[in-house]
Short mmCIF file of C-alpha atoms in Angstrom, two decimals:
data_model
loop_
_atom_site.label_atom_id
_atom_site.label_comp_id
_atom_site.label_asym_id
_atom_site.label_seq_id
_atom_site.Cartn_x
_atom_site.Cartn_y
_atom_site.Cartn_z
CA MET A 1 4.15 27.05 -20.29
CA ASP A 2 1.53 25.48 -18.21
CA TYR A 3 2.42 22.87 -15.55
CA GLU A 4 0.55 19.95 -14.06
CA VAL A 5 0.70 19.26 -10.29
CA VAL A 6 1.50 15.66 -9.31
CA ILE A 7 0.95 14.66 -5.58
CA GLY A 8 1.23 11.34 -3.80
CA LEU A 9 0.63 10.85 -0.07
CA GLU A 10 2.02 8.54 2.51
CA VAL A 11 -0.47 8.23 5.30
CA HIS A 12 0.60 6.85 8.68
CA VAL A 13 -2.21 5.42 10.80
CA GLN A 14 -1.78 4.32 14.39
CA LEU A 15 -3.90 1.35 15.10
CA LYS A 16 -6.19 0.85 18.18
CA THR A 17 -4.50 -2.30 19.48
CA ARG A 18 -4.02 -2.92 23.28
CA THR A 19 -0.42 -3.63 22.97
CA LYS A 20 2.43 -2.64 20.63
CA ILE A 21 3.19 -4.50 17.45
CA PHE A 22 6.16 -6.63 18.60
CA CYS A 23 6.03 -6.59 22.38
CA SER A 24 3.49 -6.60 25.33
CA SER A 25 3.89 -3.00 26.41
CA PRO A 26 0.62 -0.98 26.11
CA ALA A 27 0.00 1.01 23.02
CA ALA A 28 -1.76 3.96 24.60
CA PHE A 29 -1.51 7.81 24.43
CA GLY A 30 -1.17 10.31 27.21
CA ALA A 31 1.07 8.44 29.86
CA ASP A 32 4.04 9.99 31.57
CA PRO A 33 7.17 9.84 29.44
CA ASN A 34 8.99 6.54 29.12
CA THR A 35 6.59 4.52 31.06
CA TYR A 36 5.40 2.15 28.25
CA ILE A 37 8.85 0.71 27.56
CA ASP A 38 10.42 -2.75 27.64
CA PRO A 39 13.74 -4.31 26.42
CA LEU A 40 12.57 -4.51 22.76
CA THR A 41 11.43 -0.80 22.77
CA LEU A 42 14.87 0.16 24.19
CA GLY A 43 16.80 -1.89 21.71
CA LEU A 44 18.51 -3.99 24.40
CA PRO A 45 20.67 -6.95 23.18
CA GLY A 46 18.79 -10.26 23.02
CA ALA A 47 15.32 -8.81 22.92
CA LEU A 48 13.25 -10.59 20.28
CA PRO A 49 10.07 -9.29 18.59
CA VAL A 50 6.73 -11.23 18.86
CA PHE A 51 4.21 -10.21 16.26
CA ASN A 52 0.66 -8.93 17.31
CA ARG A 53 -1.79 -10.85 15.14
CA GLN A 54 -4.40 -8.11 15.53
CA VAL A 55 -2.17 -5.75 13.48
CA ALA A 56 -2.53 -8.15 10.47
CA GLU A 57 -6.29 -8.31 10.90
CA PHE A 58 -6.62 -4.53 10.95
CA ALA A 59 -4.35 -4.28 7.89
CA ILE A 60 -6.48 -6.88 5.92
CA MET A 61 -9.56 -4.86 6.91
CA MET A 62 -8.00 -1.69 5.52
CA GLY A 63 -6.86 -3.57 2.35
CA LEU A 64 -10.42 -4.87 1.74
CA ALA A 65 -11.91 -1.46 2.31
CA THR A 66 -9.55 0.13 -0.24
CA ASN A 67 -10.05 -2.55 -2.86
CA CYS A 68 -6.43 -3.98 -2.45
CA GLU A 69 -5.04 -7.35 -3.26
CA ILE A 70 -4.11 -9.17 -0.05
CA ARG A 71 -0.69 -10.79 -0.33
CA GLU A 72 -0.64 -14.42 0.81
CA PHE A 73 3.15 -14.36 1.59
CA ASN A 74 4.56 -11.20 3.10
CA ARG A 75 7.51 -10.51 5.36
CA PHE A 76 9.00 -7.84 7.59
CA ALA A 77 12.17 -5.93 6.79
CA ARG A 78 14.54 -3.71 8.70
CA LYS A 79 14.67 -0.04 7.68
CA HIS A 80 17.99 1.46 8.90
CA TYR A 81 18.53 5.03 9.92
CA PHE A 82 20.06 6.73 12.75
CA TYR A 83 18.07 8.96 15.01
CA PRO A 84 17.65 9.48 18.81
CA ASP A 85 14.11 8.15 18.99
CA LEU A 86 14.97 4.92 17.31
CA PRO A 87 17.13 2.93 19.82
CA LYS A 88 17.53 -0.15 17.78
CA GLY A 89 19.09 1.75 14.88
CA TYR A 90 16.40 0.30 12.57
CA GLN A 91 12.66 0.34 12.19
CA ILE A 92 10.74 -2.96 11.51
CA SER A 93 8.66 -2.26 8.49
CA GLN A 94 7.77 -3.92 5.26
CA TYR A 95 9.33 -3.25 1.81
CA GLU A 96 9.31 -5.64 -1.13
CA GLU A 97 6.39 -7.95 0.21
CA PRO A 98 3.80 -5.67 1.83
CA ILE A 99 0.58 -7.13 3.16
CA CYS A 100 -1.61 -5.17 0.76
CA GLU A 101 -1.03 -3.65 -2.65
CA ARG A 102 -2.73 -2.39 -5.88
CA GLY A 103 -5.89 -0.84 -4.57
CA HIS A 104 -7.95 2.39 -5.00
CA ILE A 105 -10.53 4.58 -3.34
CA GLU A 106 -13.13 7.00 -4.72
CA VAL A 107 -12.65 10.51 -3.46
CA LEU A 108 -15.31 13.32 -3.67
CA CYS A 109 -13.84 16.62 -4.30
CA ASP A 110 -15.24 19.87 -5.86
CA ASN A 111 -18.51 18.15 -6.76
CA SER A 112 -16.75 15.35 -8.67
CA THR A 113 -15.48 11.86 -7.79
CA ARG A 114 -11.93 10.79 -8.64
CA SER A 115 -10.34 7.45 -8.23
CA ILE A 116 -7.01 7.55 -6.38
CA GLY A 117 -4.82 4.49 -6.67
CA ILE A 118 -3.28 2.79 -3.58
CA THR A 119 0.23 1.52 -4.30
CA ARG A 120 0.52 -0.50 -1.07
CA ILE A 121 -0.36 -0.68 2.47
CA HIS A 122 2.24 -2.07 4.89
CA MET A 123 2.67 -2.74 8.63
CA GLU A 124 5.38 -1.18 10.67
CA GLU A 125 6.32 0.03 14.06
CA ASP A 126 6.23 3.72 15.09
CA ALA A 127 9.32 5.53 16.35
CA GLY A 128 9.58 7.39 19.59
CA LYS A 129 9.19 11.12 19.95
CA SER A 130 11.95 13.73 20.27
CA MET A 131 11.17 16.91 22.21
CA HIS A 132 13.34 19.97 21.78
CA ASP A 133 13.54 22.46 24.71
CA PRO A 134 15.35 25.65 23.38
CA THR A 135 15.30 27.27 26.84
CA ALA A 136 17.13 24.35 28.41
CA HIS A 137 19.41 23.84 25.35
CA CYS A 138 18.67 20.16 25.20
CA SER A 139 16.54 17.59 23.57
CA LEU A 140 14.55 14.83 25.29
CA VAL A 141 13.16 11.48 24.01
CA ASP A 142 9.92 9.79 24.94
CA LEU A 143 9.76 6.17 23.81
CA ASN A 144 6.16 5.45 24.73
CA ARG A 145 5.21 5.66 21.09
CA ALA A 146 8.13 3.50 19.91
CA GLY A 147 6.58 0.20 18.80
CA VAL A 148 3.15 1.37 18.43
CA PRO A 149 1.61 -0.36 15.33
CA LEU A 150 1.23 1.66 12.20
CA LEU A 151 -0.25 1.15 8.74
CA GLU A 152 1.46 3.12 6.07
CA ILE A 153 -0.87 3.73 3.19
CA VAL A 154 0.99 4.88 0.01
CA SER A 155 -1.11 6.49 -2.73
CA GLU A 156 -0.22 6.42 -6.52
CA PRO A 157 0.70 9.92 -7.80
CA ASP A 158 -2.83 10.39 -8.87
CA ILE A 159 -3.65 13.50 -6.89
CA ARG A 160 -3.68 16.75 -8.88
CA SER A 161 -4.35 19.57 -6.49
CA PRO A 162 -3.95 20.46 -2.81
CA SER A 163 -7.72 20.23 -2.31
CA GLN A 164 -7.87 16.78 -3.76
CA ALA A 165 -4.96 15.80 -1.39
CA ALA A 166 -7.01 16.99 1.70
CA ALA A 167 -10.15 15.30 0.36
CA TYR A 168 -8.13 11.91 -0.03
CA LEU A 169 -6.88 12.27 3.54
CA ARG A 170 -10.33 12.90 4.86
CA THR A 171 -11.53 9.83 3.11
CA ILE A 172 -8.78 7.67 4.56
CA ARG A 173 -9.60 9.02 8.03
CA GLN A 174 -13.24 8.21 7.46
CA ILE A 175 -12.46 4.70 6.53
CA VAL A 176 -10.12 3.92 9.49
CA ARG A 177 -12.63 5.44 11.92
CA TRP A 178 -15.47 3.56 10.27
CA LEU A 179 -13.66 0.28 10.56
CA ASP A 180 -12.78 1.16 14.20
CA ILE A 181 -9.07 0.34 13.62
CA SER A 182 -7.85 3.84 14.61
CA ASP A 183 -9.25 6.79 16.31
CA GLY A 184 -7.84 8.98 13.36
CA ASN A 185 -6.95 11.73 15.91
CA MET A 186 -4.58 14.06 14.08
CA GLU A 187 -3.96 16.33 17.02
CA GLU A 188 -2.50 13.32 18.94
CA GLY A 189 -0.59 12.07 15.97
CA SER A 190 -2.55 8.87 15.32
CA LEU A 191 -3.08 9.96 11.75
CA ARG A 192 -0.42 11.99 9.95
CA CYS A 193 1.02 12.16 6.47
CA ASP A 194 3.96 12.93 4.29
CA ALA A 195 3.23 14.54 0.94
CA ASN A 196 5.38 14.16 -2.23
CA ILE A 197 4.86 16.78 -4.81
CA SER A 198 6.29 17.64 -8.24
CA LEU A 199 5.40 19.68 -11.25
CA ARG A 200 5.73 18.75 -14.92
CA PRO A 201 4.86 20.44 -18.19
CA LEU A 202 1.24 19.75 -19.11
CA GLY A 203 1.08 16.63 -21.33
CA GLN A 204 4.43 15.39 -20.32
CA MET A 205 4.61 11.87 -19.02
CA GLU A 206 7.86 12.04 -17.12
CA PHE A 207 7.58 13.25 -13.59
CA GLY A 208 9.48 16.26 -12.43
CA THR A 209 11.79 16.54 -9.50
CA ARG A 210 9.88 15.95 -6.29
CA THR A 211 10.10 17.16 -2.87
CA GLU A 212 8.63 15.53 0.30
CA ILE A 213 6.81 17.54 3.05
CA LYS A 214 7.03 15.61 6.30
CA ASN A 215 4.59 15.17 9.32
CA LEU A 216 1.54 17.06 8.29
CA ASN A 217 -1.02 16.65 11.03
CA SER A 218 -4.15 18.50 9.87
CA PHE A 219 -6.21 18.71 6.76
CA LYS A 220 -5.67 22.46 6.77
CA PHE A 221 -1.95 22.09 7.04
CA VAL A 222 -1.87 19.55 4.17
CA GLU A 223 -3.59 22.02 1.91
CA LYS A 224 -1.72 25.09 2.87
CA ALA A 225 1.66 23.30 2.72
CA LEU A 226 0.94 21.93 -0.84
CA GLU A 227 -0.39 25.27 -2.00
CA TYR A 228 2.83 27.00 -0.97
CA GLU A 229 5.03 24.23 -2.37
CA VAL A 230 3.12 24.46 -5.80
CA ALA A 231 3.71 28.20 -5.85
CA ARG A 232 7.39 27.86 -4.91
CA GLN A 233 8.22 25.20 -7.45
CA LEU A 234 6.26 26.98 -10.11
CA ALA A 235 8.19 30.17 -9.52
CA ILE A 236 11.53 28.23 -9.75
CA LEU A 237 10.65 26.53 -13.01
CA LYS A 238 9.27 29.66 -14.76
CA SER A 239 12.41 31.53 -13.88
CA GLY A 240 14.51 28.87 -15.61
CA GLY A 241 15.72 27.22 -12.31
CA GLU A 242 15.80 23.54 -11.14
CA VAL A 243 13.81 22.21 -8.27
CA VAL A 244 16.11 20.36 -5.74
CA GLN A 245 15.12 17.04 -4.45
CA GLU A 246 14.83 17.41 -0.66
CA THR A 247 12.81 16.82 2.36
CA LEU A 248 10.91 19.81 3.81
CA LEU A 249 8.98 20.71 6.91
CA PHE A 250 5.98 23.01 7.01
CA ASP A 251 6.21 26.05 9.27
CA SER A 252 2.46 26.62 9.92
CA ASP A 253 3.09 30.00 11.66
CA ALA A 254 5.00 31.39 8.62
CA GLY A 255 2.92 29.40 6.08
CA VAL A 256 6.16 28.25 4.22
CA THR A 257 8.01 25.05 3.75
CA LYS A 258 11.61 24.89 4.98
CA PRO A 259 14.47 22.44 4.11
CA MET A 260 14.96 19.64 6.53
CA ARG A 261 17.49 17.44 4.71
CA GLY A 262 18.34 15.84 1.33
CA LYS A 263 15.61 13.51 0.15
CA GLU A 264 16.42 9.82 0.80
CA GLU A 265 15.79 6.96 -1.51
CA SER A 266 15.06 3.39 -0.54
CA ALA A 267 18.66 2.40 -0.92
CA ASP A 268 19.71 4.81 1.79
CA TYR A 269 17.77 2.79 4.33
CA ARG A 270 19.52 -0.59 3.56
CA TYR A 271 16.44 -2.71 3.69
CA PHE A 272 16.86 -6.40 4.20
CA PRO A 273 14.44 -9.08 5.62
CA ASP A 274 14.29 -9.19 9.41
CA PRO A 275 15.93 -12.38 10.52
CA ASP A 276 14.05 -12.43 13.83
CA LEU A 277 10.67 -12.55 12.21
CA PRO A 278 9.37 -15.39 10.01
CA PRO A 279 7.36 -14.76 6.89
CA LEU A 280 3.64 -13.95 7.45
CA VAL A 281 1.39 -16.33 5.50
CA ILE A 282 -2.26 -15.06 5.13
CA LYS A 283 -4.74 -17.83 4.42
CA GLU A 284 -7.64 -17.01 2.13
CA SER A 285 -10.02 -18.43 4.77
CA TRP A 286 -8.92 -15.87 7.26
CA ILE A 287 -9.53 -13.08 4.64
CA GLU A 288 -13.02 -14.31 3.89
CA GLU A 289 -13.80 -14.46 7.67
CA ILE A 290 -12.63 -10.82 8.18
CA ARG A 291 -14.71 -9.77 5.12
CA ARG A 292 -17.85 -11.42 6.35
CA ASN A 293 -17.52 -9.46 9.73
CA MET A 294 -16.79 -6.09 8.21
CA PRO A 295 -19.34 -3.29 8.39
CA VAL A 296 -20.98 -1.95 5.26
CA LEU A 297 -18.51 0.66 4.07
CA PRO A 298 -19.31 4.51 4.08
CA GLN A 299 -19.21 4.79 0.28
CA LYS A 300 -21.91 2.11 -0.07
CA ARG A 301 -24.10 3.66 2.69
CA TYR A 302 -23.71 7.07 0.98
CA ARG A 303 -25.22 5.76 -2.26
CA GLU A 304 -27.89 3.88 -0.26
CA LEU A 305 -28.98 7.05 1.51
CA ILE A 306 -29.29 8.88 -1.87
CA GLU A 307 -30.82 6.16 -4.03
CA GLY A 308 -32.71 4.10 -1.51
CA TYR A 309 -33.89 6.83 1.00
CA GLY A 310 -34.09 9.85 -1.35
CA LEU A 311 -31.82 12.00 0.69
CA SER A 312 -29.72 14.81 -0.83
CA GLU A 313 -25.91 14.36 -1.50
CA TYR A 314 -25.34 16.84 1.31
CA ASP A 315 -27.38 15.02 3.90
CA ALA A 316 -25.88 11.63 2.82
CA GLY A 317 -22.45 13.16 3.29
CA VAL A 318 -23.23 14.53 6.71
CA LEU A 319 -24.76 11.27 7.90
CA THR A 320 -21.94 9.04 6.62
CA ALA A 321 -19.07 11.29 8.01
CA ASP A 322 -19.03 8.95 10.91
CA ARG A 323 -20.32 5.40 11.51
CA GLU A 324 -21.99 6.26 14.76
CA ILE A 325 -24.04 9.05 13.07
CA VAL A 326 -25.47 6.81 10.29
CA GLU A 327 -26.27 4.08 12.77
CA TYR A 328 -28.10 6.67 14.87
CA PHE A 329 -29.93 7.71 11.76
CA ASP A 330 -31.03 4.11 11.24
CA ARG A 331 -32.53 3.89 14.70
CA VAL A 332 -34.38 7.26 14.25
CA PHE A 333 -35.67 6.10 10.93
CA LYS A 334 -37.07 2.93 12.34
CA THR A 335 -39.07 5.10 14.69
CA CYS A 336 -40.45 7.68 12.31
CA GLU A 337 -40.13 5.96 8.88
CA ASN A 338 -39.44 9.43 7.30
CA ALA A 339 -35.76 9.54 6.06
CA LYS A 340 -35.84 13.30 5.28
CA ALA A 341 -37.44 14.14 8.65
CA ALA A 342 -35.00 11.97 10.47
CA ALA A 343 -31.98 13.44 8.59
CA ASN A 344 -33.21 17.12 9.17
CA TRP A 345 -33.73 16.54 12.83
CA ILE A 346 -30.28 14.96 13.34
CA THR A 347 -28.26 17.47 11.26
CA SER A 348 -30.00 20.57 12.74
CA GLU A 349 -31.84 19.99 15.98
CA LEU A 350 -29.73 17.18 17.53
CA PHE A 351 -26.30 18.42 16.20
CA GLY A 352 -27.17 21.86 17.55
CA ARG A 353 -27.93 20.64 21.10
CA LEU A 354 -24.81 18.29 21.10
CA ASN A 355 -22.58 21.09 19.99
CA LYS A 356 -23.99 23.43 22.68
CA ALA A 357 -23.44 20.82 25.35
CA SER A 358 -19.95 19.80 24.05
CA LEU A 359 -21.24 16.30 23.47
CA GLU A 360 -20.72 13.60 20.84
CA ILE A 361 -23.40 11.62 19.03
CA SER A 362 -22.41 8.66 21.21
CA ASP A 363 -23.54 10.55 24.29
CA SER A 364 -27.11 10.81 22.83
CA PRO A 365 -29.68 8.25 23.99
#
């Protein structure tokens, strides 16, 4: 029997705001542990959240870039779970009424384009970070990250291979960097994802039992973890066994997934509307103002370079990998008025010199 792979990704994007989502502490990376904290971050009694308006602006930008419907009336909810790096005992998130829903993006993979649906984009706060020291036989908690604003981008289960999953994640990263709402740095944790995966007999509409792989923080690990999990589930099903619904971690050194805990459902989190935050009402005039000020998106620039400038798909892909690159191309083209020559010089001569000097395109005059 042949099986079809079904994958959905939940991508968490840390936003480039100056302060956290519900308090005035800095939302920055790299400080000494527990320096960017305050009564709300610590979950102290009486501390009340105050919403950071820029988070909603960035969420609307991402919703527009992914063809989502922007919900006029949305609200925050409390997501309850007990973990050391969550002092309040709950995370402020969105559940039934997210800010963006029902969107899609076009993803280029294996020389073909596939439309991947976006179920929802919602705003939430990040948790702190637990650090485990086996030599000292203790665990430490750094709450600098607690309260940093996140967008969670939940895809439809439209992804059909590990390579498509990695391509989808690259596209999300390209968009958030293009909009300048996140640096998309996966090493620092500002872009990470959870992957839900199941297998079903080819032609069957009903989904199989899914597992969730948590906290994947590189394109390579996303692809490798999913490849292993496809093989593992396939072996179980072909031997007559049943896949257990559970949450997994990916051991990158061993190249295997390992059980973390039983897979939770939404009921386990006991969601209810946050009584300390009023509903958020998004006016159409604000959406249109944001739309007018948004840059031309990478997918449109990609087509322009091919159809309007006569560049190859490869050159267009390289130039639109980052907004600073294509803007640099525009400046070079104005000087030489030869698109192919400008593209060749940037992708070979300039990139070669920048790499040799360990510099970025932004460092080039």
